[in-house]
Amino acid sequence: MKLQNYAMDKWVDGSGDGAQLLDASTSESIYTASSKGLDFGQMLDFARVSGNKNLRNMTFHERARALKALAMHLMEKKEKFYEVSYQTGATKVDSWIDIEGGIGNLFVYSSKGRRELPNEKFLVDGNPEMLSKGGTFLGHHIWTPKRGCAVHINAFNFPVWGMLEKIAVNILAGVPAIVKPATATSYLTEVVFREIIQSGLLPAGSLQLICGSANGILDHVTSQDIVTFTGSASTGKMLKSHENILNRNVPFNMEADSLNATILGPDATPDTEEFQLFIKETAKEITIKSGQKCTAVRRIIVPESLVDDVQKALAKRLESVAIGDPRNKDVRMGPLASIAQKEEVLSKIQELRKTCELITGGDIPKALIQGDPQKGCFVAPTLLYCDKPFENLDVHNIEAFGPVSTIIPYKTAEQAAELSHLGQGSLVSSIVTNDNDFAKEMVLETASSHGRILVLNRDCAKESTGHGSPMPQLVHGGPGRAGGGEEMGGIRGVHHYMQRTAIQGHPTTLTSITNVFQPGSELRESDIHPFRKHFEEIQIGDTLTTHKRTVTETDIVNFANVSWDHFYAHTDDTSLEGTIFERRCAHGYFVISAAAGLFVDPGKGPVLANYGLDELRFIKPVYVGSTIRVELTCKQKIDQEAREGEDPRGVVKWQVNVIDETNETVALATILTLVAKLK
């Protein structure tokens, strides 16, 4: 069967016979893939013109809702994906990480898009910067989607997750993508991609797919495009140094395989829960996906006194792993993805054995549950030991991208940290200890070399997501050997597909541009109380200036009795000497409560409820006899997605500026109200 490419919203066959794609367990030819005849320049132009425009015309909330609908659609089809995934050598657990883990990224970014981003087509970044004495000239920053296309060049090991974790972010950002999966396992990507297209949930031009070679595509990228790469460091460096990438300053995000480490704390002796957790987690990281993970543990850093215990326990666990064709339900570790990968891993093991002692494995498994040991791509879980890790540096430089890891001894915490750094940058490191002081020392001393650090102990083990699982809420990437890039990280990842721009102008102009009230902007007052307006009728800058109220001693005494707050500054004149207070002052919370009494319209109307309070500051004491008033200004409007059975509504942020008789601000807050929409 020949895989198809998806170019310019059409399924297209590549010309020629194409590359032969094999079943990892049997080496049976199952698919062919070719991209010959595709015009990569035209594909990129199509994405920039059609896909980019269609996505940019949607708001973050609309894109987020599309991601949610897509995630739900793919979940309904997941059993089809599992059946194909077995051909890659993945067990059911491996496939769950790849398939449902990938779909989970869509759910996460859908949720974040609707909860953390505005219902706008752009983002406002940070706080305004005052650039003039008179307040008529202001600066701010905004993010807007790049007017290009993301080119995702993905690795063979996670053909579903590798695609979905990236497109979730670029779609939410408003940028289309061309997906280039590794050819060896592109058949699984293709079956999932086909469901995405058939769902019709994304606008035209949002996604394109290349199943064969993409050689030459980088000749056509521009500075508005974004290239992401996941795979080997050597290939990544070659692509990153492409002449067009350098000449046009094309953003290039690289996530490369790295020599990730796990560190066992000296407190984690064999009689502790942490020791058992360490053995279990390390063995899992060696065998899940047959060790074909960019986050897999490659270096096992343990106290010198615990080396023998770790060797025996880990070897025993690895030797008990059931290996074979993953279609057999008893199999716990399948083959590598291809014959080429098998040969590469066995070659790297031999290189490591020149300076390391073999503890177990090192070759084709002696026993299989189904599968052909010669034709299949099987490699036994392999454990080595390097007794002189500061002299024999192969362990810090050679990566066997399979079920292979090496034990390394340390004598002191300082040595453990130094060994961690010798990997020259990794995606993840883990520390297994119940000693929080040791954990703190290791994190602070090693963090500069790692993109993520897991601290594992008995208290978090039950709910821990594990050493090797990147989470969409957290950054995935790392310095040095790991590529120097960064993916996901919640909303941080969305910024990678957007341009941050500084904007300058009059506060009223910037308010109009950003849809967020800027200090010094024009205030709009009318005869209609703003609480009498529906969500659509309220405008940024709508302002109410209230009548005044004089604060009395009775107010302070009554509030103290009601609140039980008898802090000396409010109740004891004799304790004020040497303090910042001249005399007894009103409670800050009384001031903001009194402010609410001044600006709230008490009648039933569009305002449904008080939704919260942000950014409350008490700036100046309010003494007995002070007279206060309030300027209430609409600061920002946030559209809310209507839930089933709820009336349509939105959230309005109001700036509450409490001013005294000297015309100085005494308190400043942002309150939120739920406001009904017009029926």
PDB file of N, CA and C in Angstrom, residues 369-447:
ATOM      1  N   ILE A 369       8.719 -13.691  22.770  1.00  0.00           N
ATOM      2  CA  ILE A 369       7.319 -14.117  22.697  1.00  0.00           C
ATOM      3  C   ILE A 369       6.812 -13.635  21.340  1.00  0.00           C
ATOM      4  N   GLN A 370       6.829 -14.524  20.362  1.00  0.00           N
ATOM      5  CA  GLN A 370       6.520 -14.182  18.962  1.00  0.00           C
ATOM      6  C   GLN A 370       7.600 -13.277  18.390  1.00  0.00           C
ATOM      7  N   GLY A 371       7.582 -13.131  17.093  1.00  0.00           N
ATOM      8  CA  GLY A 371       8.562 -12.289  16.422  1.00  0.00           C
ATOM      9  C   GLY A 371       9.770 -13.082  15.968  1.00  0.00           C
ATOM     10  N   ASP A 372      10.431 -12.602  14.961  1.00  0.00           N
ATOM     11  CA  ASP A 372      11.611 -13.252  14.394  1.00  0.00           C
ATOM     12  C   ASP A 372      12.861 -12.569  14.943  1.00  0.00           C
ATOM     13  N   PRO A 373      13.687 -13.266  15.716  1.00  0.00           N
ATOM     14  CA  PRO A 373      14.867 -12.627  16.323  1.00  0.00           C
ATOM     15  C   PRO A 373      15.867 -12.107  15.305  1.00  0.00           C
ATOM     16  N   GLN A 374      15.888 -12.684  14.114  1.00  0.00           N
ATOM     17  CA  GLN A 374      16.848 -12.249  13.101  1.00  0.00           C
ATOM     18  C   GLN A 374      16.238 -11.184  12.180  1.00  0.00           C
ATOM     19  N   LYS A 375      15.039 -11.443  11.692  1.00  0.00           N
ATOM     20  CA  LYS A 375      14.397 -10.483  10.793  1.00  0.00           C
ATOM     21  C   LYS A 375      13.794  -9.299  11.548  1.00  0.00           C
ATOM     22  N   GLY A 376      13.349  -9.548  12.769  1.00  0.00           N
ATOM     23  CA  GLY A 376      12.767  -8.476  13.573  1.00  0.00           C
ATOM     24  C   GLY A 376      13.846  -7.531  14.091  1.00  0.00           C
ATOM     25  N   CYS A 377      13.408  -6.437  14.684  1.00  0.00           N
ATOM     26  CA  CYS A 377      14.337  -5.374  15.106  1.00  0.00           C
ATOM     27  C   CYS A 377      14.545  -5.382  16.619  1.00  0.00           C
ATOM     28  N   PHE A 378      14.724  -6.564  17.184  1.00  0.00           N
ATOM     29  CA  PHE A 378      14.779  -6.709  18.636  1.00  0.00           C
ATOM     30  C   PHE A 378      16.189  -6.513  19.191  1.00  0.00           C
ATOM     31  N   VAL A 379      16.263  -5.801  20.316  1.00  0.00           N
ATOM     32  CA  VAL A 379      17.506  -5.650  21.079  1.00  0.00           C
ATOM     33  C   VAL A 379      17.154  -5.839  22.550  1.00  0.00           C
ATOM     34  N   ALA A 380      17.944  -6.630  23.254  1.00  0.00           N
ATOM     35  CA  ALA A 380      17.675  -6.897  24.674  1.00  0.00           C
ATOM     36  C   ALA A 380      17.946  -5.656  25.518  1.00  0.00           C
ATOM     37  N   PRO A 381      17.176  -5.465  26.605  1.00  0.00           N
ATOM     38  CA  PRO A 381      17.492  -4.380  27.539  1.00  0.00           C
ATOM     39  C   PRO A 381      18.937  -4.522  28.010  1.00  0.00           C
ATOM     40  N   THR A 382      19.682  -3.439  27.915  1.00  0.00           N
ATOM     41  CA  THR A 382      21.131  -3.495  28.138  1.00  0.00           C
ATOM     42  C   THR A 382      21.548  -2.540  29.247  1.00  0.00           C
ATOM     43  N   LEU A 383      22.310  -3.092  30.203  1.00  0.00           N
ATOM     44  CA  LEU A 383      22.822  -2.301  31.326  1.00  0.00           C
ATOM     45  C   LEU A 383      24.340  -2.419  31.356  1.00  0.00           C
ATOM     46  N   LEU A 384      25.014  -1.269  31.436  1.00  0.00           N
ATOM     47  CA  LEU A 384      26.471  -1.244  31.511  1.00  0.00           C
ATOM     48  C   LEU A 384      26.913  -0.524  32.781  1.00  0.00           C
ATOM     49  N   TYR A 385      28.216  -0.616  33.074  1.00  0.00           N
ATOM     50  CA  TYR A 385      28.777   0.069  34.238  1.00  0.00           C
ATOM     51  C   TYR A 385      30.083   0.740  33.842  1.00  0.00           C
ATOM     52  N   CYS A 386      30.198   2.031  34.162  1.00  0.00           N
ATOM     53  CA  CYS A 386      31.426   2.783  33.900  1.00  0.00           C
ATOM     54  C   CYS A 386      32.053   3.143  35.243  1.00  0.00           C
ATOM     55  N   ASP A 387      33.178   2.503  35.584  1.00  0.00           N
ATOM     56  CA  ASP A 387      33.744   2.696  36.925  1.00  0.00           C
ATOM     57  C   ASP A 387      34.574   3.972  37.038  1.00  0.00           C
ATOM     58  N   LYS A 388      34.983   4.572  35.909  1.00  0.00           N
ATOM     59  CA  LYS A 388      35.791   5.797  35.957  1.00  0.00           C
ATOM     60  C   LYS A 388      35.167   6.859  35.037  1.00  0.00           C
ATOM     61  N   PRO A 389      34.037   7.413  35.459  1.00  0.00           N
ATOM     62  CA  PRO A 389      33.280   8.309  34.576  1.00  0.00           C
ATOM     63  C   PRO A 389      33.926   9.672  34.356  1.00  0.00           C
ATOM     64  N   PHE A 390      34.929  10.023  35.163  1.00  0.00           N
ATOM     65  CA  PHE A 390      35.633  11.289  34.932  1.00  0.00           C
ATOM     66  C   PHE A 390      36.817  11.116  33.983  1.00  0.00           C
ATOM     67  N   GLU A 391      37.184   9.870  33.738  1.00  0.00           N
ATOM     68  CA  GLU A 391      38.285   9.579  32.816  1.00  0.00           C
ATOM     69  C   GLU A 391      37.762   9.025  31.489  1.00  0.00           C
ATOM     70  N   ASN A 392      36.853   8.065  31.580  1.00  0.00           N
ATOM     71  CA  ASN A 392      36.280   7.449  30.385  1.00  0.00           C
ATOM     72  C   ASN A 392      34.999   8.202  30.009  1.00  0.00           C
ATOM     73  N   LEU A 393      35.115   9.097  29.070  1.00  0.00           N
ATOM     74  CA  LEU A 393      34.030  10.038  28.777  1.00  0.00           C
ATOM     75  C   LEU A 393      33.040   9.546  27.726  1.00  0.00           C
ATOM     76  N   ASP A 394      33.257   8.334  27.206  1.00  0.00           N
ATOM     77  CA  ASP A 394      32.318   7.809  26.201  1.00  0.00           C
ATOM     78  C   ASP A 394      30.889   7.796  26.719  1.00  0.00           C
ATOM     79  N   VAL A 395      30.727   7.473  27.983  1.00  0.00           N
ATOM     80  CA  VAL A 395      29.392   7.367  28.574  1.00  0.00           C
ATOM     81  C   VAL A 395      28.655   8.703  28.530  1.00  0.00           C
ATOM     82  N   HIS A 396      29.408   9.808  28.457  1.00  0.00           N
ATOM     83  CA  HIS A 396      28.808  11.140  28.391  1.00  0.00           C
ATOM     84  C   HIS A 396      28.704  11.664  26.959  1.00  0.00           C
ATOM     85  N   ASN A 397      29.134  10.866  25.998  1.00  0.00           N
ATOM     86  CA  ASN A 397      29.163  11.340  24.611  1.00  0.00           C
ATOM     87  C   ASN A 397      28.481  10.418  23.610  1.00  0.00           C
ATOM     88  N   ILE A 398      28.364   9.139  23.929  1.00  0.00           N
ATOM     89  CA  ILE A 398      27.795   8.168  22.988  1.00  0.00           C
ATOM     90  C   ILE A 398      26.397   7.783  23.451  1.00  0.00           C
ATOM     91  N   GLU A 399      25.422   7.979  22.583  1.00  0.00           N
ATOM     92  CA  GLU A 399      24.056   7.586  22.913  1.00  0.00           C
ATOM     93  C   GLU A 399      23.610   6.429  22.031  1.00  0.00           C
ATOM     94  N   ALA A 400      23.228   5.334  22.675  1.00  0.00           N
ATOM     95  CA  ALA A 400      22.576   4.228  21.975  1.00  0.00           C
ATOM     96  C   ALA A 400      21.076   4.455  22.117  1.00  0.00           C
ATOM     97  N   PHE A 401      20.408   4.831  21.010  1.00  0.00           N
ATOM     98  CA  PHE A 401      19.000   5.217  21.070  1.00  0.00           C
ATOM     99  C   PHE A 401      18.109   3.977  21.074  1.00  0.00           C
ATOM    100  N   GLY A 402      18.180   3.279  22.195  1.00  0.00           N
ATOM    101  CA  GLY A 402      17.421   2.052  22.387  1.00  0.00           C
ATOM    102  C   GLY A 402      17.396   1.715  23.863  1.00  0.00           C
ATOM    103  N   PRO A 403      17.128   0.452  24.216  1.00  0.00           N
ATOM    104  CA  PRO A 403      16.997   0.070  25.629  1.00  0.00           C
ATOM    105  C   PRO A 403      18.353  -0.106  26.302  1.00  0.00           C
ATOM    106  N   VAL A 404      19.098   0.991  26.398  1.00  0.00           N
ATOM    107  CA  VAL A 404      20.490   0.939  26.844  1.00  0.00           C
ATOM    108  C   VAL A 404      20.749   2.054  27.854  1.00  0.00           C
ATOM    109  N   SER A 405      21.370   1.700  28.993  1.00  0.00           N
ATOM    110  CA  SER A 405      21.721   2.706  29.986  1.00  0.00           C
ATOM    111  C   SER A 405      22.947   2.240  30.764  1.00  0.00           C
ATOM    112  N   THR A 406      23.642   3.209  31.375  1.00  0.00           N
ATOM    113  CA  THR A 406      24.910   2.923  32.051  1.00  0.00           C
ATOM    114  C   THR A 406      24.905   3.449  33.476  1.00  0.00           C
ATOM    115  N   ILE A 407      25.332   2.608  34.416  1.00  0.00           N
ATOM    116  CA  ILE A 407      25.464   3.018  35.811  1.00  0.00           C
ATOM    117  C   ILE A 407      26.789   3.748  36.003  1.00  0.00           C
ATOM    118  N   ILE A 408      26.735   4.879  36.728  1.00  0.00           N
ATOM    119  CA  ILE A 408      27.914   5.716  36.970  1.00  0.00           C
ATOM    120  C   ILE A 408      27.989   6.002  38.475  1.00  0.00           C
ATOM    121  N   PRO A 409      29.121   5.753  39.115  1.00  0.00           N
ATOM    122  CA  PRO A 409      29.222   5.993  40.562  1.00  0.00           C
ATOM    123  C   PRO A 409      29.655   7.421  40.899  1.00  0.00           C
ATOM    124  N   TYR A 410      29.195   7.914  42.074  1.00  0.00           N
ATOM    125  CA  TYR A 410      29.709   9.183  42.592  1.00  0.00           C
ATOM    126  C   TYR A 410      29.997   9.047  44.079  1.00  0.00           C
ATOM    127  N   LYS A 411      30.924   9.895  44.557  1.00  0.00           N
ATOM    128  CA  LYS A 411      31.303   9.856  45.974  1.00  0.00           C
ATOM    129  C   LYS A 411      30.658  10.977  46.777  1.00  0.00           C
ATOM    130  N   THR A 412      30.510  12.142  46.164  1.00  0.00           N
ATOM    131  CA  THR A 412      29.962  13.303  46.865  1.00  0.00           C
ATOM    132  C   THR A 412      28.864  13.945  46.027  1.00  0.00           C
ATOM    133  N   ALA A 413      28.085  14.804  46.674  1.00  0.00           N
ATOM    134  CA  ALA A 413      27.040  15.527  45.952  1.00  0.00           C
ATOM    135  C   ALA A 413      27.653  16.401  44.858  1.00  0.00           C
ATOM    136  N   GLU A 414      28.794  16.962  45.143  1.00  0.00           N
ATOM    137  CA  GLU A 414      29.484  17.789  44.149  1.00  0.00           C
ATOM    138  C   GLU A 414      29.848  16.961  42.921  1.00  0.00           C
ATOM    139  N   GLN A 415      30.296  15.735  43.129  1.00  0.00           N
ATOM    140  CA  GLN A 415      30.619  14.852  42.000  1.00  0.00           C
ATOM    141  C   GLN A 415      29.365  14.495  41.208  1.00  0.00           C
ATOM    142  N   ALA A 416      28.281  14.230  41.926  1.00  0.00           N
ATOM    143  CA  ALA A 416      27.030  13.882  41.238  1.00  0.00           C
ATOM    144  C   ALA A 416      26.601  15.006  40.305  1.00  0.00           C
ATOM    145  N   ALA A 417      26.701  16.247  40.794  1.00  0.00           N
ATOM    146  CA  ALA A 417      26.322  17.393  39.973  1.00  0.00           C
ATOM    147  C   ALA A 417      27.252  17.531  38.775  1.00  0.00           C
ATOM    148  N   GLU A 418      28.540  17.330  38.991  1.00  0.00           N
ATOM    149  CA  GLU A 418      29.507  17.454  37.900  1.00  0.00           C
ATOM    150  C   GLU A 418      29.261  16.396  36.828  1.00  0.00           C
ATOM    151  N   LEU A 419      28.953  15.170  37.253  1.00  0.00           N
ATOM    152  CA  LEU A 419      28.646  14.107  36.291  1.00  0.00           C
ATOM    153  C   LEU A 419      27.397  14.450  35.485  1.00  0.00           C
ATOM    154  N   SER A 420      26.424  15.032  36.144  1.00  0.00           N
ATOM    155  CA  SER A 420      25.202  15.437  35.455  1.00  0.00           C
ATOM    156  C   SER A 420      25.519  16.429  34.346  1.00  0.00           C
ATOM    157  N   HIS A 421      26.408  17.388  34.639  1.00  0.00           N
ATOM    158  CA  HIS A 421      26.781  18.413  33.654  1.00  0.00           C
ATOM    159  C   HIS A 421      27.590  17.843  32.495  1.00  0.00           C
ATOM    160  N   LEU A 422      28.293  16.733  32.705  1.00  0.00           N
ATOM    161  CA  LEU A 422      29.144  16.172  31.655  1.00  0.00           C
ATOM    162  C   LEU A 422      28.348  15.690  30.438  1.00  0.00           C
ATOM    163  N   GLY A 423      27.035  15.539  30.599  1.00  0.00           N
ATOM    164  CA  GLY A 423      26.192  15.191  29.452  1.00  0.00           C
ATOM    165  C   GLY A 423      26.057  16.333  28.458  1.00  0.00           C
ATOM    166  N   GLN A 424      26.511  17.534  28.858  1.00  0.00           N
ATOM    167  CA  GLN A 424      26.550  18.712  27.978  1.00  0.00           C
ATOM    168  C   GLN A 424      25.183  19.170  27.504  1.00  0.00           C
ATOM    169  N   GLY A 425      24.219  19.024  28.384  1.00  0.00           N
ATOM    170  CA  GLY A 425      22.881  19.517  28.076  1.00  0.00           C
ATOM    171  C   GLY A 425      21.911  18.402  27.779  1.00  0.00           C
ATOM    172  N   SER A 426      20.775  18.373  28.498  1.00  0.00           N
ATOM    173  CA  SER A 426      19.795  17.310  28.269  1.00  0.00           C
ATOM    174  C   SER A 426      18.376  17.843  28.371  1.00  0.00           C
ATOM    175  N   LEU A 427      17.448  17.027  27.907  1.00  0.00           N
ATOM    176  CA  LEU A 427      16.030  17.377  27.977  1.00  0.00           C
ATOM    177  C   LEU A 427      15.494  17.240  29.389  1.00  0.00           C
ATOM    178  N   VAL A 428      15.984  16.240  30.115  1.00  0.00           N
ATOM    179  CA  VAL A 428      15.414  15.972  31.439  1.00  0.00           C
ATOM    180  C   VAL A 428      16.436  15.270  32.315  1.00  0.00           C
ATOM    181  N   SER A 429      16.345  15.557  33.599  1.00  0.00           N
ATOM    182  CA  SER A 429      17.105  14.835  34.612  1.00  0.00           C
ATOM    183  C   SER A 429      16.140  14.537  35.752  1.00  0.00           C
ATOM    184  N   SER A 430      16.406  13.483  36.492  1.00  0.00           N
ATOM    185  CA  SER A 430      15.569  13.189  37.657  1.00  0.00           C
ATOM    186  C   SER A 430      16.444  12.929  38.866  1.00  0.00           C
ATOM    187  N   ILE A 431      15.883  13.209  40.034  1.00  0.00           N
ATOM    188  CA  ILE A 431      16.566  13.015  41.307  1.00  0.00           C
ATOM    189  C   ILE A 431      15.615  12.230  42.196  1.00  0.00           C
ATOM    190  N   VAL A 432      16.065  11.081  42.651  1.00  0.00           N
ATOM    191  CA  VAL A 432      15.217  10.254  43.518  1.00  0.00           C
ATOM    192  C   VAL A 432      15.806  10.302  44.921  1.00  0.00           C
ATOM    193  N   THR A 433      15.096  10.950  45.823  1.00  0.00           N
ATOM    194  CA  THR A 433      15.587  11.138  47.185  1.00  0.00           C
ATOM    195  C   THR A 433      14.435  11.563  48.083  1.00  0.00           C
ATOM    196  N   ASN A 434      14.557  11.254  49.372  1.00  0.00           N
ATOM    197  CA  ASN A 434      13.594  11.759  50.353  1.00  0.00           C
ATOM    198  C   ASN A 434      14.237  12.826  51.223  1.00  0.00           C
ATOM    199  N   ASP A 435      15.415  13.278  50.814  1.00  0.00           N
ATOM    200  CA  ASP A 435      16.162  14.319  51.519  1.00  0.00           C
ATOM    201  C   ASP A 435      15.994  15.623  50.740  1.00  0.00           C
ATOM    202  N   ASN A 436      15.154  16.518  51.243  1.00  0.00           N
ATOM    203  CA  ASN A 436      14.871  17.749  50.515  1.00  0.00           C
ATOM    204  C   ASN A 436      16.090  18.665  50.398  1.00  0.00           C
ATOM    205  N   ASP A 437      17.006  18.586  51.351  1.00  0.00           N
ATOM    206  CA  ASP A 437      18.228  19.388  51.250  1.00  0.00           C
ATOM    207  C   ASP A 437      19.091  18.907  50.083  1.00  0.00           C
ATOM    208  N   PHE A 438      19.211  17.574  49.935  1.00  0.00           N
ATOM    209  CA  PHE A 438      19.960  17.027  48.803  1.00  0.00           C
ATOM    210  C   PHE A 438      19.256  17.376  47.494  1.00  0.00           C
ATOM    211  N   ALA A 439      17.919  17.280  47.490  1.00  0.00           N
ATOM    212  CA  ALA A 439      17.156  17.605  46.283  1.00  0.00           C
ATOM    213  C   ALA A 439      17.386  19.058  45.872  1.00  0.00           C
ATOM    214  N   LYS A 440      17.335  19.959  46.855  1.00  0.00           N
ATOM    215  CA  LYS A 440      17.545  21.382  46.553  1.00  0.00           C
ATOM    216  C   LYS A 440      18.936  21.622  45.991  1.00  0.00           C
ATOM    217  N   GLU A 441      19.943  21.005  46.619  1.00  0.00           N
ATOM    218  CA  GLU A 441      21.316  21.186  46.153  1.00  0.00           C
ATOM    219  C   GLU A 441      21.470  20.692  44.722  1.00  0.00           C
ATOM    220  N   MET A 442      20.908  19.518  44.428  1.00  0.00           N
ATOM    221  CA  MET A 442      21.039  18.961  43.084  1.00  0.00           C
ATOM    222  C   MET A 442      20.302  19.811  42.044  1.00  0.00           C
ATOM    223  N   VAL A 443      19.105  20.245  42.372  1.00  0.00           N
ATOM    224  CA  VAL A 443      18.330  21.052  41.419  1.00  0.00           C
ATOM    225  C   VAL A 443      19.068  22.350  41.098  1.00  0.00           C
ATOM    226  N   LEU A 444      19.493  23.065  42.125  1.00  0.00           N
ATOM    227  CA  LEU A 444      20.128  24.359  41.902  1.00  0.00           C
ATOM    228  C   LEU A 444      21.502  24.230  41.250  1.00  0.00           C
ATOM    229  N   GLU A 445      22.205  23.137  41.530  1.00  0.00           N
ATOM    230  CA  GLU A 445      23.544  22.962  40.975  1.00  0.00           C
ATOM    231  C   GLU A 445      23.542  22.374  39.569  1.00  0.00           C
ATOM    232  N   THR A 446      22.438  21.744  39.156  1.00  0.00           N
ATOM    233  CA  THR A 446      22.420  21.086  37.837  1.00  0.00           C
ATOM    234  C   THR A 446      21.424  21.691  36.855  1.00  0.00           C
ATOM    235  N   ALA A 447      20.529  22.556  37.315  1.00  0.00           N
ATOM    236  CA  ALA A 447      19.426  23.033  36.473  1.00  0.00           C
ATOM    237  C   ALA A 447      19.899  23.689  35.179  1.00  0.00           C
TER     238      ALA A 447
END
